[in-house]
Structures are given as structure tokens and as C-alpha cells.
Coordinates of C-alpha atoms in Angstrom, one line a residue:
X10 CA -16.0 -21.5 7.8
X11 CA -17.0 -18.5 10.0
X12 CA -13.3 -18.0 10.9
X13 CA -12.4 -17.4 7.3
X14 CA -15.1 -14.8 6.8
X15 CA -14.0 -13.1 10.1
X16 CA -10.4 -13.0 8.9
X17 CA -11.3 -11.4 5.6
X18 CA -13.5 -8.8 7.4
X19 CA -10.5 -8.0 9.6
X20 CA -8.2 -7.7 6.6
X21 CA -10.6 -5.2 4.9
X22 CA -10.8 -3.4 8.3
X23 CA -7.0 -3.1 8.3
X24 CA -7.2 -1.6 4.9
X25 CA -9.7 0.9 6.1
X26 CA -7.5 1.8 9.0
X27 CA -4.6 2.4 6.6
X28 CA -6.8 4.8 4.6
X29 CA -8.3 6.5 7.7
X30 CA -5.4 9.0 8.2
X31 CA -5.7 10.2 4.6
X32 CA -9.5 10.4 5.0
X33 CA -9.1 12.5 8.2
X34 CA -6.6 14.8 6.6
X35 CA -8.7 15.3 3.5
X36 CA -12.2 14.7 4.6
X37 CA -13.6 16.6 1.6
X38 CA -11.7 14.5 -0.9
X39 CA -14.3 12.4 -2.7
X40 CA -11.7 9.7 -3.6
X41 CA -10.7 9.2 0.0
X42 CA -14.4 8.9 1.0
X43 CA -15.0 6.5 -1.8
X44 CA -12.2 4.1 -0.8
X45 CA -13.2 4.2 2.8
X46 CA -16.8 3.4 1.9
X47 CA -15.7 0.6 -0.4
X48 CA -13.6 -1.0 2.3
X49 CA -16.3 -0.6 4.9
X50 CA -18.9 -2.2 2.6
X51 CA -16.5 -5.1 1.8
X52 CA -15.8 -5.7 5.4
X53 CA -19.5 -5.6 6.3
X54 CA -20.2 -8.2 3.5
X55 CA -17.8 -10.7 5.0
X56 CA -18.8 -9.9 8.6
X57 CA -22.5 -10.6 8.0
X58 CA -21.9 -13.5 5.6
X59 CA -20.2 -15.5 8.3
X60 CA -22.5 -18.5 9.0
X61 CA -22.5 -17.7 12.7
X62 CA -23.6 -14.2 12.1
X63 CA -26.2 -15.3 9.6
X64 CA -27.8 -17.4 12.4
X65 CA -27.6 -14.5 14.9
X66 CA -29.2 -12.0 12.5
X67 CA -32.0 -14.3 11.6
X68 CA -32.7 -15.0 15.3
X69 CA -32.4 -11.3 16.2
X70 CA -35.0 -10.2 13.5
X71 CA -37.2 -13.2 13.9
X72 CA -37.5 -13.4 10.0
X73 CA -36.4 -16.6 8.4
X74 CA -33.4 -16.0 6.1
X75 CA -33.5 -12.2 6.7
X76 CA -29.7 -12.2 6.4
X77 CA -29.9 -13.2 2.7
X78 CA -31.3 -9.9 1.3
X79 CA -29.3 -8.0 3.9
X80 CA -26.0 -9.5 2.7
X81 CA -27.0 -9.2 -0.9
X82 CA -27.8 -5.5 -0.3
X83 CA -24.4 -5.0 1.2
X84 CA -22.8 -6.8 -1.7
X85 CA -24.8 -4.6 -4.1
X86 CA -23.6 -1.5 -2.3
X87 CA -20.0 -2.8 -2.5
X88 CA -20.4 -3.3 -6.3
X89 CA -21.7 0.3 -6.7
X90 CA -18.8 1.6 -4.7
X91 CA -16.3 -0.3 -6.9
X92 CA -17.8 1.2 -10.0
X93 CA -17.8 4.7 -8.7
X94 CA -14.2 4.4 -7.4
X95 CA -12.9 3.4 -10.8
X96 CA -14.9 6.1 -12.5
X97 CA -13.5 8.8 -10.2
X98 CA -10.0 7.4 -10.6
X99 CA -10.3 7.8 -14.4
X100 CA -11.6 11.3 -14.0
X101 CA -13.6 13.3 -16.5
X102 CA -15.7 16.4 -16.7
X103 CA -17.9 17.4 -13.8
X104 CA -21.0 16.9 -15.9
X105 CA -19.9 13.4 -17.1
X106 CA -19.0 12.3 -13.5
X107 CA -22.4 13.6 -12.3
X108 CA -24.3 11.7 -15.0
X109 CA -22.3 8.5 -14.2
X110 CA -22.9 8.9 -10.5
X111 CA -26.7 9.2 -11.0
X112 CA -26.6 6.2 -13.4
X113 CA -24.6 3.9 -11.1
X114 CA -26.4 4.8 -7.8
X115 CA -29.8 4.9 -9.5
X116 CA -29.3 1.5 -11.1
X117 CA -28.0 -0.2 -8.0
X118 CA -30.5 1.6 -5.8
X119 CA -33.3 0.2 -7.9
X120 CA -31.7 -3.2 -7.7
X121 CA -31.7 -2.9 -3.9
X122 CA -35.4 -2.2 -3.8
X123 CA -36.1 -5.1 -6.2
X124 CA -34.2 -7.5 -3.9
X125 CA -36.3 -6.6 -0.9
X126 CA -39.5 -6.8 -2.9
X127 CA -38.7 -10.2 -4.2
X128 CA -37.7 -11.4 -0.7
X129 CA -41.0 -10.1 0.8
X130 CA -43.0 -11.9 -1.9
X131 CA -41.2 -15.2 -1.8
X132 CA -41.6 -18.2 0.4
X133 CA -38.5 -18.5 2.5
X134 CA -39.7 -20.2 5.7
X135 CA -36.9 -22.9 5.6
X136 CA -33.8 -21.4 7.1
X137 CA -30.6 -22.1 5.1
X138 CA -27.2 -20.8 6.3
X139 CA -24.9 -22.1 3.5
X140 CA -27.0 -23.3 0.5
X141 CA -29.7 -20.7 0.2
X142 CA -28.8 -19.9 -3.4
X143 CA -29.3 -23.5 -4.6
X144 CA -32.1 -24.5 -2.2
X145 CA -34.3 -21.6 -3.4
X146 CA -33.1 -21.5 -7.0
X147 CA -36.4 -22.7 -8.3
X148 CA -38.7 -20.9 -5.7
X149 CA -40.8 -18.1 -7.2
X150 CA -39.5 -14.6 -6.2
X151 CA -36.6 -16.0 -4.3
X152 CA -35.3 -17.2 -7.6
X153 CA -35.6 -13.7 -9.0
X154 CA -33.8 -12.2 -6.0
X155 CA -30.9 -14.6 -6.3
X156 CA -30.6 -14.0 -10.1
X157 CA -30.8 -10.2 -9.6
X158 CA -28.0 -10.0 -7.0
X159 CA -25.7 -12.3 -9.1
X160 CA -26.3 -10.4 -12.3
X161 CA -25.7 -7.1 -10.6
X162 CA -22.5 -8.4 -9.1
X163 CA -21.3 -9.9 -12.4
X164 CA -22.0 -6.7 -14.3
X165 CA -20.1 -4.6 -11.7
X166 CA -17.2 -7.0 -11.7
X167 CA -16.9 -7.1 -15.5
X168 CA -17.0 -3.3 -15.8
X169 CA -14.6 -2.7 -12.9
X170 CA -12.1 -5.3 -14.1
X171 CA -12.1 -3.8 -17.6
X172 CA -11.6 -0.2 -16.2
X173 CA -8.9 -1.4 -13.8
X174 CA -6.8 -3.1 -16.5
X175 CA -7.2 -0.2 -18.9
X176 CA -6.0 2.1 -16.1
X177 CA -3.1 -0.2 -15.3
X178 CA -1.3 0.8 -18.5
X179 CA -1.6 4.5 -17.5
X180 CA 0.2 3.9 -14.2
X181 CA 3.0 1.7 -15.6
X182 CA 6.3 2.3 -13.8
X183 CA 4.9 4.2 -10.8
X184 CA 6.0 1.6 -8.3
X185 CA 3.7 0.7 -5.4
X186 CA 0.6 2.4 -7.0
X187 CA 0.9 0.2 -10.1
X188 CA 1.4 -2.9 -7.9
X189 CA -1.8 -2.1 -6.0
X190 CA -3.7 -1.5 -9.3
X191 CA -2.5 -4.9 -10.6
X192 CA -3.5 -6.7 -7.4
X193 CA -6.9 -5.0 -7.5
X194 CA -7.3 -6.1 -11.1
X195 CA -6.5 -9.7 -10.3
X196 CA -8.9 -9.5 -7.3
X197 CA -11.8 -8.2 -9.3
X198 CA -11.1 -10.6 -12.2
X199 CA -11.1 -13.5 -9.6
X200 CA -14.6 -12.2 -8.7
X201 CA -15.8 -13.6 -12.0
X202 CA -14.8 -17.0 -10.7
X203 CA -17.0 -16.4 -7.7
X204 CA -19.9 -15.6 -10.0
X205 CA -19.3 -18.7 -12.1
X206 CA -19.3 -20.9 -9.0
X207 CA -22.6 -19.3 -7.9
X208 CA -24.5 -19.1 -11.2
X209 CA -23.6 -22.6 -12.5
X210 CA -25.3 -24.6 -9.8
X211 CA -28.3 -22.3 -9.9
X212 CA -28.7 -22.8 -13.6
X213 CA -28.2 -26.5 -13.1
X214 CA -31.1 -26.5 -10.5
X215 CA -33.3 -25.0 -13.2
X216 CA -32.6 -28.1 -15.3
X217 CA -33.3 -30.5 -12.4
X218 CA -29.7 -31.2 -11.5
X219 CA -28.4 -31.1 -8.0
X220 CA -24.9 -32.6 -8.5
X221 CA -23.3 -29.1 -8.9
X222 CA -24.5 -27.7 -5.6
X223 CA -21.0 -28.2 -4.2
X224 CA -19.7 -25.4 -6.3
X225 CA -21.9 -22.9 -4.4
X226 CA -21.4 -24.4 -0.9
X227 CA -17.8 -25.6 -1.0
X228 CA -16.0 -23.8 -3.8
X229 CA -17.5 -20.4 -3.7
X230 CA -16.5 -19.5 -0.1
X231 CA -12.7 -19.9 -0.6
X232 CA -12.9 -18.0 -3.9
X233 CA -14.7 -15.2 -2.1
X234 CA -12.0 -15.3 0.6
X235 CA -9.3 -15.0 -2.0
X236 CA -11.1 -12.1 -3.6
X237 CA -11.4 -10.3 -0.3
X238 CA -7.7 -10.7 0.5
X239 CA -6.6 -9.5 -2.9
X240 CA -8.9 -6.4 -2.7
X241 CA -7.7 -5.6 0.8
X242 CA -4.1 -6.1 -0.3
X243 CA -4.6 -3.9 -3.4
X244 CA -5.7 -1.0 -1.3
X245 CA -3.2 -1.5 1.5
X246 CA -0.2 -2.1 -0.8
X247 CA 0.3 1.4 -2.2
X248 CA 0.1 3.1 1.2
X249 CA 2.0 0.4 3.2
X250 CA 4.6 0.0 0.4
X251 CA 5.3 3.7 0.1
X252 CA 5.6 4.0 3.9
X253 CA 7.9 1.1 4.2
X254 CA 10.1 2.4 1.3
X255 CA 10.4 5.8 3.0
X256 CA 11.3 4.2 6.3
X257 CA 13.9 1.9 4.6
X258 CA 15.4 4.8 2.7
X259 CA 15.6 6.9 5.9
X260 CA 17.2 4.1 7.8
X261 CA 19.7 3.4 5.0
X262 CA 20.7 7.1 4.9
X263 CA 21.0 7.2 8.7
X264 CA 23.2 4.2 8.7
X265 CA 25.3 5.4 5.8
X266 CA 26.0 8.8 7.5
X267 CA 27.3 6.9 10.6
X268 CA 31.0 6.8 9.7
X269 CA 31.1 10.5 8.8
X270 CA 29.1 11.5 11.9
X271 CA 31.6 9.5 14.1
X272 CA 34.6 11.1 12.3
X273 CA 33.2 14.6 13.0
X274 CA 32.2 14.1 16.6
X275 CA 35.2 16.1 17.9
X276 CA 34.4 19.2 15.8
X277 CA 33.2 21.8 18.4
X278 CA 30.6 23.5 16.3
X279 CA 29.1 20.1 15.5
X280 CA 28.4 19.2 19.1
X281 CA 24.6 19.3 19.5
X282 CA 23.1 20.4 22.9
X283 CA 20.3 18.0 22.4
X284 CA 21.1 14.3 22.9
X285 CA 18.6 12.0 21.2
X286 CA 17.8 8.6 22.5
X287 CA 18.3 5.6 20.2
X288 CA 14.6 5.0 20.6
X289 CA 13.7 8.4 19.3
X290 CA 11.7 8.5 16.0
X291 CA 13.9 7.5 13.0
X292 CA 13.0 10.7 11.0
X293 CA 13.9 12.9 14.0
X294 CA 17.3 11.1 14.4
X295 CA 18.0 11.3 10.7
X296 CA 17.2 15.1 10.7
X297 CA 19.5 15.5 13.7
X298 CA 22.3 13.6 12.1
X299 CA 22.0 15.5 8.8
X300 CA 22.1 18.8 10.7
X301 CA 25.1 17.6 12.7
X302 CA 27.1 16.6 9.7
X303 CA 26.2 19.8 7.7
X304 CA 27.2 22.1 10.5
X305 CA 30.5 20.2 11.1
X306 CA 31.5 20.3 7.4
X307 CA 30.7 24.0 7.3
X308 CA 33.0 24.5 10.4
X309 CA 35.7 22.5 8.7
X310 CA 35.6 24.3 5.4
X311 CA 38.5 26.6 6.1
X312 CA 40.7 23.6 7.0
X313 CA 39.9 21.5 3.8
X314 CA 42.8 21.7 1.4
X315 CA 41.2 21.3 -2.0
X316 CA 44.5 21.7 -3.8
X317 CA 45.8 18.6 -2.0
X318 CA 42.5 16.9 -2.6
X319 CA 42.8 17.5 -6.4
X320 CA 46.3 16.1 -6.4
X321 CA 45.1 13.1 -4.5
X322 CA 42.4 12.5 -7.0
X323 CA 44.9 12.5 -9.9
X324 CA 47.2 10.2 -8.1
X325 CA 44.4 7.7 -7.5
X326 CA 43.2 7.8 -11.1
X327 CA 46.8 7.2 -12.2
X328 CA 46.8 4.2 -9.9
X329 CA 43.8 2.7 -11.8
X330 CA 41.0 3.9 -9.5
X331 CA 37.8 4.9 -11.3
X332 CA 37.3 8.8 -11.3
X333 CA 34.1 8.8 -9.3
X334 CA 35.6 6.5 -6.6
X335 CA 38.9 8.4 -6.6
X336 CA 37.0 11.7 -6.0
X337 CA 35.0 10.2 -3.1
X338 CA 38.1 8.7 -1.4
X339 CA 40.0 11.9 -1.9
X340 CA 37.1 13.9 -0.3
X341 CA 37.0 11.5 2.6
X342 CA 40.8 11.9 3.1
X343 CA 40.5 15.7 2.9
X344 CA 37.9 15.7 5.6
X345 CA 39.9 13.4 7.8
X346 CA 43.0 15.6 7.4
X347 CA 40.9 18.7 8.2
X348 CA 39.7 17.1 11.5
X349 CA 43.3 16.4 12.4
X350 CA 44.3 20.0 11.7
X351 CA 41.5 21.2 13.9
X352 CA 42.6 18.8 16.7
X353 CA 46.2 20.2 16.3
X354 CA 44.9 23.7 16.9
X355 CA 45.0 25.0 13.3
X356 CA 42.3 27.4 12.1
X357 CA 43.1 27.4 8.4
X358 CA 45.2 25.5 5.9
X359 CA 48.7 26.8 5.0
X360 CA 47.5 28.3 1.8
X361 CA 44.1 29.8 2.6
X362 CA 43.3 30.2 -1.1
X363 CA 43.1 26.4 -1.4
X364 CA 40.5 26.1 1.3
X365 CA 37.1 24.9 0.0
X366 CA 34.3 22.4 0.1
X367 CA 34.0 18.7 -0.8
X368 CA 31.2 16.5 -2.2
X369 CA 28.0 15.5 -0.6
X370 CA 28.1 13.9 2.9
X371 CA 26.6 10.5 1.8
X372 CA 29.5 10.0 -0.7
X373 CA 32.1 11.0 1.9
X374 CA 30.6 8.8 4.5
X375 CA 30.7 5.8 2.2
X376 CA 34.2 6.5 1.2
X377 CA 35.2 6.8 4.9
X378 CA 33.8 3.3 5.5
X379 CA 36.0 2.0 2.7
X380 CA 39.0 3.8 3.9
X381 CA 38.6 2.3 7.4
X382 CA 38.2 -1.2 6.1
X383 CA 40.7 -1.3 3.3
X384 CA 44.5 -1.8 3.9
X385 CA 46.8 1.0 2.9
X386 CA 49.2 0.5 0.0
X387 CA 51.5 3.4 0.9
X388 CA 52.3 5.5 3.9
X389 CA 49.8 8.1 4.5
X390 CA 50.6 11.8 3.7
X391 CA 48.8 14.7 5.3
X392 CA 45.6 15.4 3.5
X393 CA 45.9 12.3 1.3
X394 CA 45.2 8.7 1.7
X395 CA 46.3 6.4 -1.1
X396 CA 44.1 3.5 -0.2
X397 CA 42.0 2.4 -3.2

């Protein structure tokens, strides 16, 4: 059981690490601080709720069941952080946010004080590491402490879930952020299941029944673990997803520009004095390749016969090729012909008035890949390739 709690604590710690760079970059951003505080509180809850750590904390303090109000206090702080995070996400006037902040922190601050008062007044000499809620469900003052923390948690979960699902409709279609909000909404809604598994056996104890204790000791821990994973994933997903998407897009562009970069490697002005290792950062290699291709195409501009390119486009369209693809293939053929003219020692096309530019490098590079892999239908003419 302790391993599960440790794993969830680590997962929330990973979420905190993902958010830490943003917190360091914008240390005065209240939203970044709120998320960091929430993840830290959630990780602390699972860390100290592990049965092995419960035993250690009780032994360290010398107070039987001291870990109970300690964990409940952390959970209460986590609930307050959840509420404040959603409130700040929704936004509002400075005055309304200030009133809400005082209301949330005041209410849950009072709840924290009440938890410790109840614990100090109650009889808790029998140490319980797993079933404290049900064992002390009918004990004066301990009973009140248990009910207070569960009610505080339930109220926070209901409000947070409602606010999250109302906010989800406002971020519809925004990709990874919306996915994170949905996962968070599911996680906080699942928290209601945790409250049910805790409150039901407590209420059953008030009525003299002990047959539902298993809900608190056996069912509640895996529900709490699921909740912790979903909350951690909800905060990690937008950041990790956006980062992965950017890296994937950069890698795709780098790979797509490969055929054009190889075709232009003999252009003198495109030769870079800096040779990058294949292990260099991807973004640096992409920037290097973009610059390489741009400079080479600029150097080839006087050798690109746009008049021949236009005739090539019309010939391809007449042969049944779609206009967009015909233009891309004609551009690729025009660039290939310009490279051949440069290798032959020419400095301009025969009719300098027809010299010009072609479409974007990505389109040309894709067309070059198709030209190199498709069989030719006709003999190639200078400046034109009739492969479709």
C-alpha cells in the first residue's frame, strides 16, 4: 500500500517539476505560484498518507495518531489551493478576487484550527494506521474531526468540479489545454467517489454497522490513487503535450527540408562555415537548415527560369495533374535546373527577364522527394520534369 502512495507523490512531484521552469520565469505570476502550491500540497498529502510514513511520524512526535490531523490539514490546504486556482483561472475584478481569497482562506483556515482543537480534545490513544476514520467514527471529538475534514473536502471537490466543467466549455478546441482541463475535471469528479467511500462507512458506524468498513480501508486508497494520477496528468498534459507537439513539428520540418537541403549542397553561397553535429539540439539544427536553404535559394534566384516553370505547370495540368501539385513539381524542377546551370558555370538564365522566385521551401522539398521516387513518363527537358 505504501508503494502506491509513494508513486502518486512522485507523479505529483513530476508535475511540479514540469511547472517549475514557468514558475522561475514568472515568479510574480500568481497563477504559476498557485499551481506549484497545489501540486506541492497534493504530493505532501500522498507522501505523509503512506502507512509507513504514518508510523514514522507518530513515532517521531511521540503522539498517538498525530499523523491524522497532519494529513487532514495537508488535505484541507490542498482543497483550498484547488478552489483558489479555479477562481483565479476564471478571473474577475480585483475586488471580487480579493473577497473570494479572504473567504476561501478564512474558511479553510478556521477548519484547520478546528481539526487540531478536536484532535487535542479527543481520546486517540489507540494507534490506527489504516482504519482511523472508522475506528474513531463514534469517539467524541475525534468523530467531529473526521466529519469536518470530510465535509471540507467534499465541499471543495463539488465547487471545484462545477467550476472546471463550466470552464471546459470556454476552452473548447484549444488542444492540449482543453485536454488538461477535461482530465482535471474527471479527476476532481472522481474525488466525490473518494468522499463516498469514506463517509458511507462512517455513517454506518453511527448506526452500529461495521460491515462497510472495507470501503474506507480497501476501496478508498485505490480511488485516491486514481484521483492523484488524474490530477497530476491534468497539470502535466498541457505543458508536456505542447512541448511534444513543438518538437514533433520541428522534427517533421527538419526531415521534410532534407531533400531540398541535399539538392542545394553544391551551391557555393549555401555552404555554411559551421558544421553541426547530428547530436546538436533539434531547434538549432532546424534553424541552421532553414538558413542554409533560404540563402541557397536566394543565390539561385537569377538562374530560376520562371517562364519555363510556368509552361511546365500548364503542361502538367493538361496531363491531369492537380494545379497545386503541378506548381509544386514545376518549382522543384525549376530549382533542380537552376542547380545544373550553376554547376555548368552559368550565372543567369538565357532570358534574364524570366528569372524569379519559386514557392516556399517546404513545398519544393516535398515535390523533390516525389520527383526522385516517381518514374519519369517522358524524357526530361532542361528546366522541366514531366513526372507527375
